[in-house]
Structure formats: C-alpha cells, structure tokens
Short mmCIF file of C-alpha atoms in Angstrom, two decimals:
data_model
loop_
_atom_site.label_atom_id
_atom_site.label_comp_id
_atom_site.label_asym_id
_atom_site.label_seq_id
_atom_site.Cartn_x
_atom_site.Cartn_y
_atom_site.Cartn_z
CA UNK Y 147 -5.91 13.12 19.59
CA UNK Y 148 -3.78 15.61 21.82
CA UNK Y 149 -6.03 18.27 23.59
CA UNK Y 150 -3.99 21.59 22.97
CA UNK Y 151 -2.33 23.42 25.49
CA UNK Y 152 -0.82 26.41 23.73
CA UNK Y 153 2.38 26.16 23.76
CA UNK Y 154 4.52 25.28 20.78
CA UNK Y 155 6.27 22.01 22.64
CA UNK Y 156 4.02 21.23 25.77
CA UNK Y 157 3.28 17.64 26.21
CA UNK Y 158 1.51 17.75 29.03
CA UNK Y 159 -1.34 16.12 27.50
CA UNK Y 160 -2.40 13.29 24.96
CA UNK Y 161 0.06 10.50 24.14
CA UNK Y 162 -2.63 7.78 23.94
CA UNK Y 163 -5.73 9.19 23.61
CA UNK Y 164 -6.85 7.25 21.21
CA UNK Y 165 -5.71 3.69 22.21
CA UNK Y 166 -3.92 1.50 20.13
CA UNK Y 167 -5.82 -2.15 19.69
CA UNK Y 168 -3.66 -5.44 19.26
CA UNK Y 169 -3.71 -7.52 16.59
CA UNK Y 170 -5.43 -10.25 18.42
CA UNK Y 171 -8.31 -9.76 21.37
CA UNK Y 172 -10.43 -11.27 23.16
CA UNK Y 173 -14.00 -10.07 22.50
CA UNK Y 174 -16.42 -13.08 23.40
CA UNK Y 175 -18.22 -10.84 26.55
CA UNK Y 176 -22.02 -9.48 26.15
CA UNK Y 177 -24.58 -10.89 24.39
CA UNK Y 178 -26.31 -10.18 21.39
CA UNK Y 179 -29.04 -8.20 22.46
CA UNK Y 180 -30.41 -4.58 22.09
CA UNK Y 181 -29.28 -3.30 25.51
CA UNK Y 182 -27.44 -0.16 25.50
CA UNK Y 183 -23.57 0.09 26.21
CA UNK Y 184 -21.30 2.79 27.67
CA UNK Y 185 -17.81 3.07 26.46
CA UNK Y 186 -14.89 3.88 29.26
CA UNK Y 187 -11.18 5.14 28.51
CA UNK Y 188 -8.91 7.12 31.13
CA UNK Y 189 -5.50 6.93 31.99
CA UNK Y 190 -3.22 8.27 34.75
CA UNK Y 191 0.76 9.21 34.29
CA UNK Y 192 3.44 9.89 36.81
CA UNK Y 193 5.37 11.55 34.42
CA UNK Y 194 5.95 12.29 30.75
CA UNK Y 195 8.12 14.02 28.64
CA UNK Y 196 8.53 14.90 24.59
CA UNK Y 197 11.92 14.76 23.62
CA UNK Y 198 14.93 12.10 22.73
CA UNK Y 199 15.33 11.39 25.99
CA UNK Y 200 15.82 8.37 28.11
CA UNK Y 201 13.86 7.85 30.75
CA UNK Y 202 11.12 10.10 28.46
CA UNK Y 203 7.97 7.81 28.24
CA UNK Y 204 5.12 7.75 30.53
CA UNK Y 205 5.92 6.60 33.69
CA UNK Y 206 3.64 5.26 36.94
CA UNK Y 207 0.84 4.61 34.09
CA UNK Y 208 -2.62 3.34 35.75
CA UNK Y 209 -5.14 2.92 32.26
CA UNK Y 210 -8.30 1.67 31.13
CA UNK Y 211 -9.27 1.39 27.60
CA UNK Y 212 -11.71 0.42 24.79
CA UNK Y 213 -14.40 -1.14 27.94
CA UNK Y 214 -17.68 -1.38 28.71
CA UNK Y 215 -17.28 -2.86 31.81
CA UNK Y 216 -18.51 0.06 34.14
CA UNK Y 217 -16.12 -1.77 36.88
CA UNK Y 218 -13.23 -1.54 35.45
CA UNK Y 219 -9.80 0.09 37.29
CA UNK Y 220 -6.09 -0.04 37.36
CA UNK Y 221 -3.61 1.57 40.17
CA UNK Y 222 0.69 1.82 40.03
CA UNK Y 223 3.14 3.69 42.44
CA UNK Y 224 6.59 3.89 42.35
CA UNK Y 225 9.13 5.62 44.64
CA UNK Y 226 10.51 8.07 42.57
CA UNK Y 227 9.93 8.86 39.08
CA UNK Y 228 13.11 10.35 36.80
CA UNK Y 229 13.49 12.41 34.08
CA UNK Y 230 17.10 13.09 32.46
CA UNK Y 231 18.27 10.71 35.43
CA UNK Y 232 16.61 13.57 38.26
CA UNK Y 233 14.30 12.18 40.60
CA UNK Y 234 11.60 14.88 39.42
CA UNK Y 235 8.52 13.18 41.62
CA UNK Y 236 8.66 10.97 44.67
CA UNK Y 237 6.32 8.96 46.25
CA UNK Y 238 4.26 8.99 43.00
CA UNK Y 239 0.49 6.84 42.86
CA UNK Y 240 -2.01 6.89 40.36
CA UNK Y 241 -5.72 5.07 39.65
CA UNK Y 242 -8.28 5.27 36.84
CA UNK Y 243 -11.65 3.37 37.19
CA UNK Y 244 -14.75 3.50 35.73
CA UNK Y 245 -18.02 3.94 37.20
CA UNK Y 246 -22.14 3.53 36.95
CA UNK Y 247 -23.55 4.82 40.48
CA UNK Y 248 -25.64 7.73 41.60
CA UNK Y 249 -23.57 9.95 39.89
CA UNK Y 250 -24.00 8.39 36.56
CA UNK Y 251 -21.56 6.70 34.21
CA UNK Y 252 -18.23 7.81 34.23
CA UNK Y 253 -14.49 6.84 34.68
CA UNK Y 254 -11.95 9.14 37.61
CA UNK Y 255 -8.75 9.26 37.12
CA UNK Y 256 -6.46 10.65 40.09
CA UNK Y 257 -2.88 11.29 40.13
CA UNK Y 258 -0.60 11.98 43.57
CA UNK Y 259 3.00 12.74 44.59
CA UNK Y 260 4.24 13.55 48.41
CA UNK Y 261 6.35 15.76 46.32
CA UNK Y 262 7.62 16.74 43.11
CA UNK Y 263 11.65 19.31 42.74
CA UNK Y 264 13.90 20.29 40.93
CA UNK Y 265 16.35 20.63 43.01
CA UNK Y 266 16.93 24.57 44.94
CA UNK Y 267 14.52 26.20 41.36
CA UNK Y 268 11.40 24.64 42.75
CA UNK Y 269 9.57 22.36 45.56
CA UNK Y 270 6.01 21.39 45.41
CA UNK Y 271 4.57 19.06 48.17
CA UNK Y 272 1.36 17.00 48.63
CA UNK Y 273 0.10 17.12 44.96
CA UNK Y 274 -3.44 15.67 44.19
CA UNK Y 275 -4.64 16.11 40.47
CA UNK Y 276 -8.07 14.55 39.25
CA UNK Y 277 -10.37 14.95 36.16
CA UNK Y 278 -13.66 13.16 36.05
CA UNK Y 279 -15.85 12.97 32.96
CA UNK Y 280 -19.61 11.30 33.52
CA UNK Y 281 -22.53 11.15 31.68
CA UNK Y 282 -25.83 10.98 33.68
CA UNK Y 283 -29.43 12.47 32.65
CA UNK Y 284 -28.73 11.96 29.29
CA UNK Y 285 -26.13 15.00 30.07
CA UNK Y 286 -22.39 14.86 29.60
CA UNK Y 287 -20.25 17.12 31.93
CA UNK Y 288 -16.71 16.78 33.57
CA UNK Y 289 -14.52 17.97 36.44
CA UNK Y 290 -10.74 18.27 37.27
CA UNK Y 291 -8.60 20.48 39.79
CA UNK Y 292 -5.26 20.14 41.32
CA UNK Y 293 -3.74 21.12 44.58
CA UNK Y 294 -1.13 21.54 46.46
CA UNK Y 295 0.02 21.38 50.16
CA UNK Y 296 2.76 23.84 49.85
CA UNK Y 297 4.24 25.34 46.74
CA UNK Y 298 8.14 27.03 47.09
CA UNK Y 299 9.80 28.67 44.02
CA UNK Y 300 13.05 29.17 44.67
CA UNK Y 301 13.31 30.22 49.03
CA UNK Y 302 10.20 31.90 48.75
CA UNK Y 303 6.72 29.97 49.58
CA UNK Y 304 4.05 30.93 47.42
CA UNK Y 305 0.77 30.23 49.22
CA UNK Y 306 -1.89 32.05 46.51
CA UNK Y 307 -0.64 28.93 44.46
CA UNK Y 308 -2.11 26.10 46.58
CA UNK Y 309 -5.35 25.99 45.04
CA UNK Y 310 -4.37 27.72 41.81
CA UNK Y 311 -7.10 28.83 38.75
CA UNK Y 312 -7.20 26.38 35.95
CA UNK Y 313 -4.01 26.62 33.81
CA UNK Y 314 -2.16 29.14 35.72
CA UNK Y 315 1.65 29.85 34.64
CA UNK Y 316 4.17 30.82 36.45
CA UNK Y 317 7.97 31.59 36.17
CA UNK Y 318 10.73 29.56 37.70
CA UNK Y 319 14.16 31.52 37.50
CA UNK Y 320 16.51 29.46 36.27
CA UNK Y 321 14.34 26.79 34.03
CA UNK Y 322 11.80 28.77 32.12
CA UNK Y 323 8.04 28.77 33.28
CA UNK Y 324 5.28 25.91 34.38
CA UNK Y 325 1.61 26.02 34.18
CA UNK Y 326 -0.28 24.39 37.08
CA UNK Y 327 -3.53 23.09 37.26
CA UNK Y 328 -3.93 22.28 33.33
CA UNK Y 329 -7.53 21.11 32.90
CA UNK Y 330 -10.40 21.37 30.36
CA UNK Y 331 -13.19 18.68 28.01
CA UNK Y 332 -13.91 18.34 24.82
CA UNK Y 333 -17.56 17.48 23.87
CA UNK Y 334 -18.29 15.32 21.00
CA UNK Y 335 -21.39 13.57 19.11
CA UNK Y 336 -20.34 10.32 20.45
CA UNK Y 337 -19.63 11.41 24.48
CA UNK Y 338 -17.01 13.53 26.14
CA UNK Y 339 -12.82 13.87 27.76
CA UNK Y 340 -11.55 15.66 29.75
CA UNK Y 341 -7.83 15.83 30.65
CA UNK Y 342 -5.72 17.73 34.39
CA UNK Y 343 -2.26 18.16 34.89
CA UNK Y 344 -1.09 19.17 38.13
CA UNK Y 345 2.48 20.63 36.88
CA UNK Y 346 4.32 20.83 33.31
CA UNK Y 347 7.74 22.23 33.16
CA UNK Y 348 9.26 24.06 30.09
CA UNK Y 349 13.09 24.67 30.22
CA UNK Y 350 13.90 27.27 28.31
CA UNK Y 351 17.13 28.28 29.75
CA UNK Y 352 20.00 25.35 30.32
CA UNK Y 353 19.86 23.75 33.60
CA UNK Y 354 20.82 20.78 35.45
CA UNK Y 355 17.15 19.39 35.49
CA UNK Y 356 15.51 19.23 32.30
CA UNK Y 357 17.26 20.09 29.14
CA UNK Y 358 16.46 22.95 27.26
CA UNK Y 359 13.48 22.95 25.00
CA UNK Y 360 11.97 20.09 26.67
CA UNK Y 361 8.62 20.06 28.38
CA UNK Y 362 8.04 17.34 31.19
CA UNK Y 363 4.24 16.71 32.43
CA UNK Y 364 3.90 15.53 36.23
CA UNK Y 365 0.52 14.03 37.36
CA UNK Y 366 -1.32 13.81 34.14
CA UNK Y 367 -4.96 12.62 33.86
CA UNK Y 368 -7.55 11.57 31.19
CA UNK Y 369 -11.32 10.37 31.25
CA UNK Y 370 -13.44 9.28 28.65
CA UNK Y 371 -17.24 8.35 28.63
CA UNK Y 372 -19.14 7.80 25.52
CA UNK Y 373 -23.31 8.23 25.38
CA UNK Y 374 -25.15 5.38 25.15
CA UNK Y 375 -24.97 3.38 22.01
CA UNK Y 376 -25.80 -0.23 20.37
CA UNK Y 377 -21.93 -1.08 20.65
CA UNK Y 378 -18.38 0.69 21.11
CA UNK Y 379 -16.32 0.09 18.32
CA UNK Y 380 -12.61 -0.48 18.04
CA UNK Y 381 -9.99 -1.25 15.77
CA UNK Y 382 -6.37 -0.07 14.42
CA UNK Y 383 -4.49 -0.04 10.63
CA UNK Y 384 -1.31 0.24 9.61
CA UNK Y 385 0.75 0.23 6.54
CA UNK Y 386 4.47 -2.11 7.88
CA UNK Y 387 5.92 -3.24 10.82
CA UNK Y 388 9.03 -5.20 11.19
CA UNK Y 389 10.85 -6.91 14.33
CA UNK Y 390 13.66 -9.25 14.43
CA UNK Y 391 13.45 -12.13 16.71
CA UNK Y 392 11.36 -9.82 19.79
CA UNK Y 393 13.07 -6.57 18.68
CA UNK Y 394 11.28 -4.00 16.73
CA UNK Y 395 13.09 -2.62 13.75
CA UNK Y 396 10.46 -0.37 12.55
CA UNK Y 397 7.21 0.30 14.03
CA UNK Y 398 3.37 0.82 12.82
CA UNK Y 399 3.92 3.58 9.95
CA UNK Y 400 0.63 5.51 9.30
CA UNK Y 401 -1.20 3.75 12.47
CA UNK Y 402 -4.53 4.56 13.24
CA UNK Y 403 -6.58 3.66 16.02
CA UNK Y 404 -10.23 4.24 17.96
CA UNK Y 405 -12.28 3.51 21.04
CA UNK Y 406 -15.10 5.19 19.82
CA UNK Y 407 -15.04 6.04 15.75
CA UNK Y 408 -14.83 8.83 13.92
CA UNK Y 409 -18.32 10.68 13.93
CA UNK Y 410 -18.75 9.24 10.63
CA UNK Y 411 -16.12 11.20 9.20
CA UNK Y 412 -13.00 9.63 6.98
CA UNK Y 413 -9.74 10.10 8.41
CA UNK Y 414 -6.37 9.51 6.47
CA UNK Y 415 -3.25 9.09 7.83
CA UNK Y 416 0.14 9.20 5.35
CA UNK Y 417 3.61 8.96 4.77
CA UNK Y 418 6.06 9.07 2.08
CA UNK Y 419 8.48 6.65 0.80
CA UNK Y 420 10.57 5.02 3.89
CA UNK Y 421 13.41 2.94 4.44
CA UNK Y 422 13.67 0.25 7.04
CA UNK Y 423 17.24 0.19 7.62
CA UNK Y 424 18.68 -2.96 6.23
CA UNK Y 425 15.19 -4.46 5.93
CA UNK Y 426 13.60 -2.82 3.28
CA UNK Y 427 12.50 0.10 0.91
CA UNK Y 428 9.21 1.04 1.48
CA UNK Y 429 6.37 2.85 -1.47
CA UNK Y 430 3.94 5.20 -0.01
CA UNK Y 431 1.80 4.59 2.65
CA UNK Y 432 -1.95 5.68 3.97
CA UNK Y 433 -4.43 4.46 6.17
CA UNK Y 434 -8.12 4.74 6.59
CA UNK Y 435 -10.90 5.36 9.25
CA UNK Y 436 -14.22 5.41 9.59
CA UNK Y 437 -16.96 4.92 12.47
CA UNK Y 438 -19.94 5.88 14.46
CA UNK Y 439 -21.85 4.58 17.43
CA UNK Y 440 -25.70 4.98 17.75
CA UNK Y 441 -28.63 3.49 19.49
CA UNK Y 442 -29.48 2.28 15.86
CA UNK Y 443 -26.14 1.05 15.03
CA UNK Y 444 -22.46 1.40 15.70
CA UNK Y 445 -19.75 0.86 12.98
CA UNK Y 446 -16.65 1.24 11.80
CA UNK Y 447 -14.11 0.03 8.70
CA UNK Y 448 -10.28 0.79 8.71
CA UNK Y 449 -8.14 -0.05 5.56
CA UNK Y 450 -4.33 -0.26 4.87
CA UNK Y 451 -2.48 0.84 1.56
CA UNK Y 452 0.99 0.64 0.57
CA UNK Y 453 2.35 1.30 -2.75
CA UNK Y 454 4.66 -1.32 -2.99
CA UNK Y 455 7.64 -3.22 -0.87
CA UNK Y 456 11.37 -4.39 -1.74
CA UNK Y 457 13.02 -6.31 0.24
CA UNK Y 458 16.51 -7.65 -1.24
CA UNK Y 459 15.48 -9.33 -4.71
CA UNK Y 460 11.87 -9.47 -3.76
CA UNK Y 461 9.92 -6.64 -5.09
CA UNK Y 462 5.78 -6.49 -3.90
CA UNK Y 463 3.37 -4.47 -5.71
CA UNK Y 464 0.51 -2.54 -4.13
CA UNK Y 465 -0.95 -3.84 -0.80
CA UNK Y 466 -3.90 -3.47 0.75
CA UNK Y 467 -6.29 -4.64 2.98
CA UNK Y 468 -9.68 -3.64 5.25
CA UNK Y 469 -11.73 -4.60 8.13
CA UNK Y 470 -14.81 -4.03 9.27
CA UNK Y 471 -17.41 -4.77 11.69
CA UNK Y 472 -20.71 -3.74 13.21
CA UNK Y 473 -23.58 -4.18 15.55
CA UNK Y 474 -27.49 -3.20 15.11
CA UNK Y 475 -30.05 -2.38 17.70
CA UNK Y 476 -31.53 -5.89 17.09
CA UNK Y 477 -28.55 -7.21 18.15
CA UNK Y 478 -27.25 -8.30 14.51
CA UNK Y 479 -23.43 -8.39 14.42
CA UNK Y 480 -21.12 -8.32 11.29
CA UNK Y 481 -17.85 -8.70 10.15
CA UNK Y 482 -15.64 -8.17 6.48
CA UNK Y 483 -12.60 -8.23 5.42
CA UNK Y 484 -10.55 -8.09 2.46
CA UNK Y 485 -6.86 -7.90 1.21
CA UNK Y 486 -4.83 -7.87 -2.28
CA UNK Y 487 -1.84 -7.78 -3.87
CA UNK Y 488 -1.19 -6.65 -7.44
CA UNK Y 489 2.37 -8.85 -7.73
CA UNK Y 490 5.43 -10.87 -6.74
CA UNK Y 491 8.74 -10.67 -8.19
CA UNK Y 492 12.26 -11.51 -7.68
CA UNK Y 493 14.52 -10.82 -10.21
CA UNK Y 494 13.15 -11.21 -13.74
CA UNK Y 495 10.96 -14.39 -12.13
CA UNK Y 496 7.14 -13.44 -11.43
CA UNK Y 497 5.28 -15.59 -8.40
CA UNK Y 498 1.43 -15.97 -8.24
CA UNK Y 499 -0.31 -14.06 -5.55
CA UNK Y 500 -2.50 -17.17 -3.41
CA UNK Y 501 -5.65 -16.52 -2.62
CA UNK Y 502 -8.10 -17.87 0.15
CA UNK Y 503 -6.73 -17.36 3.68
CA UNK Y 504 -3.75 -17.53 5.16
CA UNK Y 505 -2.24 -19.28 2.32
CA UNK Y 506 1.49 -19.30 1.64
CA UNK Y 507 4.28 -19.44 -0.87
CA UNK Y 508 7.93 -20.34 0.13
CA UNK Y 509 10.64 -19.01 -2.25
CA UNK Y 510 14.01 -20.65 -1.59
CA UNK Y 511 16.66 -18.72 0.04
CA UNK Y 512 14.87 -15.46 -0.28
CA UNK Y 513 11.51 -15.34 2.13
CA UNK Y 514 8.30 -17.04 3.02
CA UNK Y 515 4.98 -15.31 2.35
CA UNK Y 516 2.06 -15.62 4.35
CA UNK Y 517 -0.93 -13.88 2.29
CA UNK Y 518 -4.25 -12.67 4.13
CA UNK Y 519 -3.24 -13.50 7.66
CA UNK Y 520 -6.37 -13.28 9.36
CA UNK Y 521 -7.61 -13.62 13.19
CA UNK Y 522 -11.21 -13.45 13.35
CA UNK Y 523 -13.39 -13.70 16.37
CA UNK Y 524 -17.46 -13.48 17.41
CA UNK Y 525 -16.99 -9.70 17.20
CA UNK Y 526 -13.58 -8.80 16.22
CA UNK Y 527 -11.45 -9.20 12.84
CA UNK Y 528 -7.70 -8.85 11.83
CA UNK Y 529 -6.12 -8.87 8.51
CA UNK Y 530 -2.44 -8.79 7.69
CA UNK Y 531 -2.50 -8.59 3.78
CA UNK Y 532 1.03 -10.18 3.31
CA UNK Y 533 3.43 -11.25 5.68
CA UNK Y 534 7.12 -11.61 5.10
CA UNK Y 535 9.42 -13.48 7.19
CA UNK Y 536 12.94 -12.98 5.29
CA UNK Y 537 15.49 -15.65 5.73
CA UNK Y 538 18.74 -14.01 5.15
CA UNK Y 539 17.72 -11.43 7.74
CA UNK Y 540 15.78 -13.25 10.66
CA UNK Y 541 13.27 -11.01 10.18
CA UNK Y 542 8.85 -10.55 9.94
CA UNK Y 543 7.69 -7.90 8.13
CA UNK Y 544 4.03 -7.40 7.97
CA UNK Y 545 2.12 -5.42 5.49
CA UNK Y 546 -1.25 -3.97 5.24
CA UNK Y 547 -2.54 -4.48 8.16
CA UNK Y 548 -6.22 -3.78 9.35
CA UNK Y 549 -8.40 -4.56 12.26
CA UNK Y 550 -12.38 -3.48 13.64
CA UNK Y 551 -14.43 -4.95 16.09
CA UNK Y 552 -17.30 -3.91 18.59
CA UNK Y 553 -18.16 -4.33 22.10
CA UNK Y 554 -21.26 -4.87 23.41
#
C-alpha cells in the first residue's frame, strides 16, 4: 500500500509498505499462551526514486518489519547518496526502532542529511525528518515534521521555509517544483501508519540533476503499530519466479504480502499471460489474501493460481496452491496447506502428477519436478506447488507459491 500524495508520478512514499516475507523463517519465539501482542513495521530511506534509472532504489535503508519484539531497531549512513550519478544528499543517517515505554507502544523512524543540492537550483542544510505512530490508552495517534537549518532556492535564502506547514510546495526554477514536509496516517481496524518526507523533487523541465518526469524522495519515513491482538500474522503468494544459477530472470508475478492481514477482506492480485524470456510461456495468473487479527483470534490464508506453464516440450496444466495459519486466544495454533496440479505433458507423452510432499519426477533431458515443496515450521508454512529446475537451461522455476504464519 502507497499512501497518496497527489501527484500523478510522486514516489515519495510507499515502496514496501507492506513487507514482503521469505520463503523460509524463523518463527520458534513466544509461547503459546493468551498474552496479547503488538505488531511493529517502519522503515527509513535516504533516497528513492520511480523511474528506469540506475542508482533508483532506496538507498541508506534502516527497517523493521513483521515484529513483535517492542525492542527492535536498525540504523545505516552513508556519505553521499546519488541519483542519476548526482550526489543529491550528503552525510545521510537514518534509524527505525520500536518501542513500549511511557509513551506507549510504538516504532520512530528518523531520517537526517547535513545537506541535500542540486547543484546552483537548490541547497537545503541540516535536514531532520521523523514520523512516529504509537498506540497507548487503547488510543492510536501519530506524529511527523521536518526541518531545516537553512533552505536556499536558487541565491536567495528562504527562511519562512525552515519549519515549513505539512506538505508545502514550492517552485524551483529550472527543475519543476518540491513539496517539503510530506506527512500524514492512515487509521485502520487493525492499528495505524503514518509516513514524512522531508523533500521530493519533480523535474518537469530538463536539467542536469534529475531527468525529466522523474520524482526523487529524500529522507523518507514510515511507522506502523498494530492494536493489541492474539497474534500478528504474515505471509506472501505468488504465481512464478525464475533465477538462473543466483540471477533472477523473472521475479514474483502477482505477489502479495502482509504484516498485519487484510481486515477480513479478500484481495486479488492478477496478470495476464507472460513470457519469461527464453524460459517460458506463462497462462494467467492471480493471487489471494485474506486476514485479521483480534484478541479472539488472528488469521490469515493466501493462495496461488496459474493457468498453466510451458516450458520447451513440457506443458503444465493449472497450478495452485494455499497456506494458512492461525492463533486463538487460548493459545491454539494452526496450520494448512494444499497444492495441485491438473497435468504433465511433453509431447504427445502424459506424466502422473505425485502426490504426498515434496515428491519428485525426473524426465530425461527435459526437467526435474519437485511437487508440493513445502517448509513448515511451529508457526509458519510454505508451499511451492511445483518446482521446475530445467536442464537445458540451468534454470528453477517455481510455481504456485504460498506462505502464512503468525507471531506471537
């Protein structure tokens, strides 16, 4: 989930909200008992930008994610941060940590730079940005400001702007406009973000700096608390993935993912037909989600379907698979999982689909075929409905995948 800024490109905010659960975890902390649990997520970026770009991911990234560990942090700093090869912030530092104190339960994340410039256009110096969300008092609130020890646009120096109002925007001559001081929460049944930026850029004119069209967030901050609950639930789905050797060939398609569930609501993800480039021809593909978190109970179930796969001579029919797990008040913990395939094929010749886990079938020359690949832990559970490791091409292809676990 991206909070919404306004404008038609800005991506000042979001790009892991939600974050994304691997297939194997380690969830063997807490015990089995009835005692509540709060759920912590933040995150703080140097710098990030949406476009093509090298150089365009998050940089300086301090996160937390998917805890209940109320002592939980995570600090970076690097010299200089660079966007389209332009040192854009220097001196950069950033720290998220979660909290249960006085104040409540909670996670801070702060974000700093000695300063950020684009060269003569604009030349911001000791930038702090912070957003805190808490619950306490069986209240949920939040917090976030940035400011600024001196802010120049161009030759002139623009005092009014050192403590500016909550998403402020200003022109820059030359590059377009920013907007300082981005903040704001979102309240939901399950607990509460809240997001601050301390600068996003939007070129709209060519420049030397930032390409046209592109928006580039500095200092960017997330927190996350959830209310108290039985368990936090977690999980991810996905229709294929591929990777030769350690190089990924085509990511997740249709990937889902959750800290904290879905309100009880159903959320589908899909695609159309795909091709992985010299890999493989891919059918349709949609994922599921579904959870909640409760005193009473938390929950949730994800499941994976894809219409079918061909890859060389082999032809699969429909895949899919699920997971599930949750957690009562009276401590009772539960896991499922499931995966099927309707058929195998190469050429005229038709191969039985195994059954029972992880359970394979070698055809000569062509592939091997791992069928319901499954990691499963005290809390946590992983199916990969088929996985193909192709001979000719040195590469793993995995299919209907599906994962769910709690904490707590």
């Amino acid at each position: 989930m991206r909070p919404r800024i306004g404008y038609k490109k800005l991506a000042a905010v979001g790009v892991a909200a939600v974050v994304g659960v691997a297939s194997t975890i380690a969830l063997t902390s807490g015990s089995a008992s009835a005692s509540p649990v709060f759920g912590y997520s933040g995150y703080a970026f140097g710098t990030d930008v949406q476009s093509g770009l090298a150089n365009s991911g998050p940089q300086v990234v301090s996160q937390i994610s998917c805890t209940t560990d109320s002592n939980r942090s995570d600090k970076n700093d690097l010299a200089a941060a660079n966007v389209n090869n332009q040192a854009i912030a220097r001196t950069v530092r950033t720290d998220t940590h979660s909290f249960n104190n006085k104040h409540g339960n909670g996670v801070t994340s702060n974000a700093t730079a000695v300063d950020i410039k684009l060269g003569s256009l604009l030349h911001l110096t000791g930038v702090k940005t912070t957003t805190t969300s808490v619950y306490k008092d069986g209240k949920l609130s939040y917090t976030g400001s940035t400011t600024f020890a001196g802010v120049k646009i161009g030759a002139v120096s623009v005092p009014s702007l050192l403590n500016p109002k909550p998403n402020t925007k200003v022109a820059i001559p030359g590059l377009g406009y920013m907007v300082l001081n981005r903040v704001g929460g979102v309240k939901t049944n399950t607990g509460i973000y809240s997001y601050a930026q301390a600068v996003v850029l939007h070129a709209n004119v060519k420049n030397q700096y930032i390409p046209e069209g592109v928006d580039v967030a500095v200092l960017k901050t997330r927190a996350e608390i959830t209310k108290p609950a039985t368990a936090m639930v977690i999980g991810d789905a996905y229709g294929t993935k591929a990777h030769a050797d350690k190089l990924v060939v085509s990511g997740p398609t249709s990937y889902q993912s959750t800290c904290q569930g879905t309100e009880g609501k159903t959320i589908r993800n899909a695609v159309g037909e795909l091709n992985i480039p010299k890999v493989a021809y891919v059918g349709a593909v949609y994922t599921t989600k579904n959870g909640f978190m409760s005193m009473d109970k938390s929950a949730v179930k994800f499941t994976s379907h894809v219409a079918g796969v061909k890859v060389g001579t082999l032809s699969i029919g429909a895949i899919e698979s699920s997971a599930a797990a949750w957690k009562t008040k009276d401590g009772k913990v539960g896991l499922d999982h499931s995966s099927s395939i309707a058929s195998i094929r190469v050429g005229n010749k038709v191969y039985p689909v195994r059954t029972g886990v992880n359970q394979t079938l070698d055809i000569p020359g062509v592939a091997k075929l791992t069928f319901n690949q499954v990691v499963k832990q005290q809390r946590y559970v992983a199916v990969n409905a088929l996985v193909i490791d192709v001979y000719s091409l040195n590469t793993k292809v995995i299919v209907g995948h599906s994962a769910a676990g709690v904490i707590g």
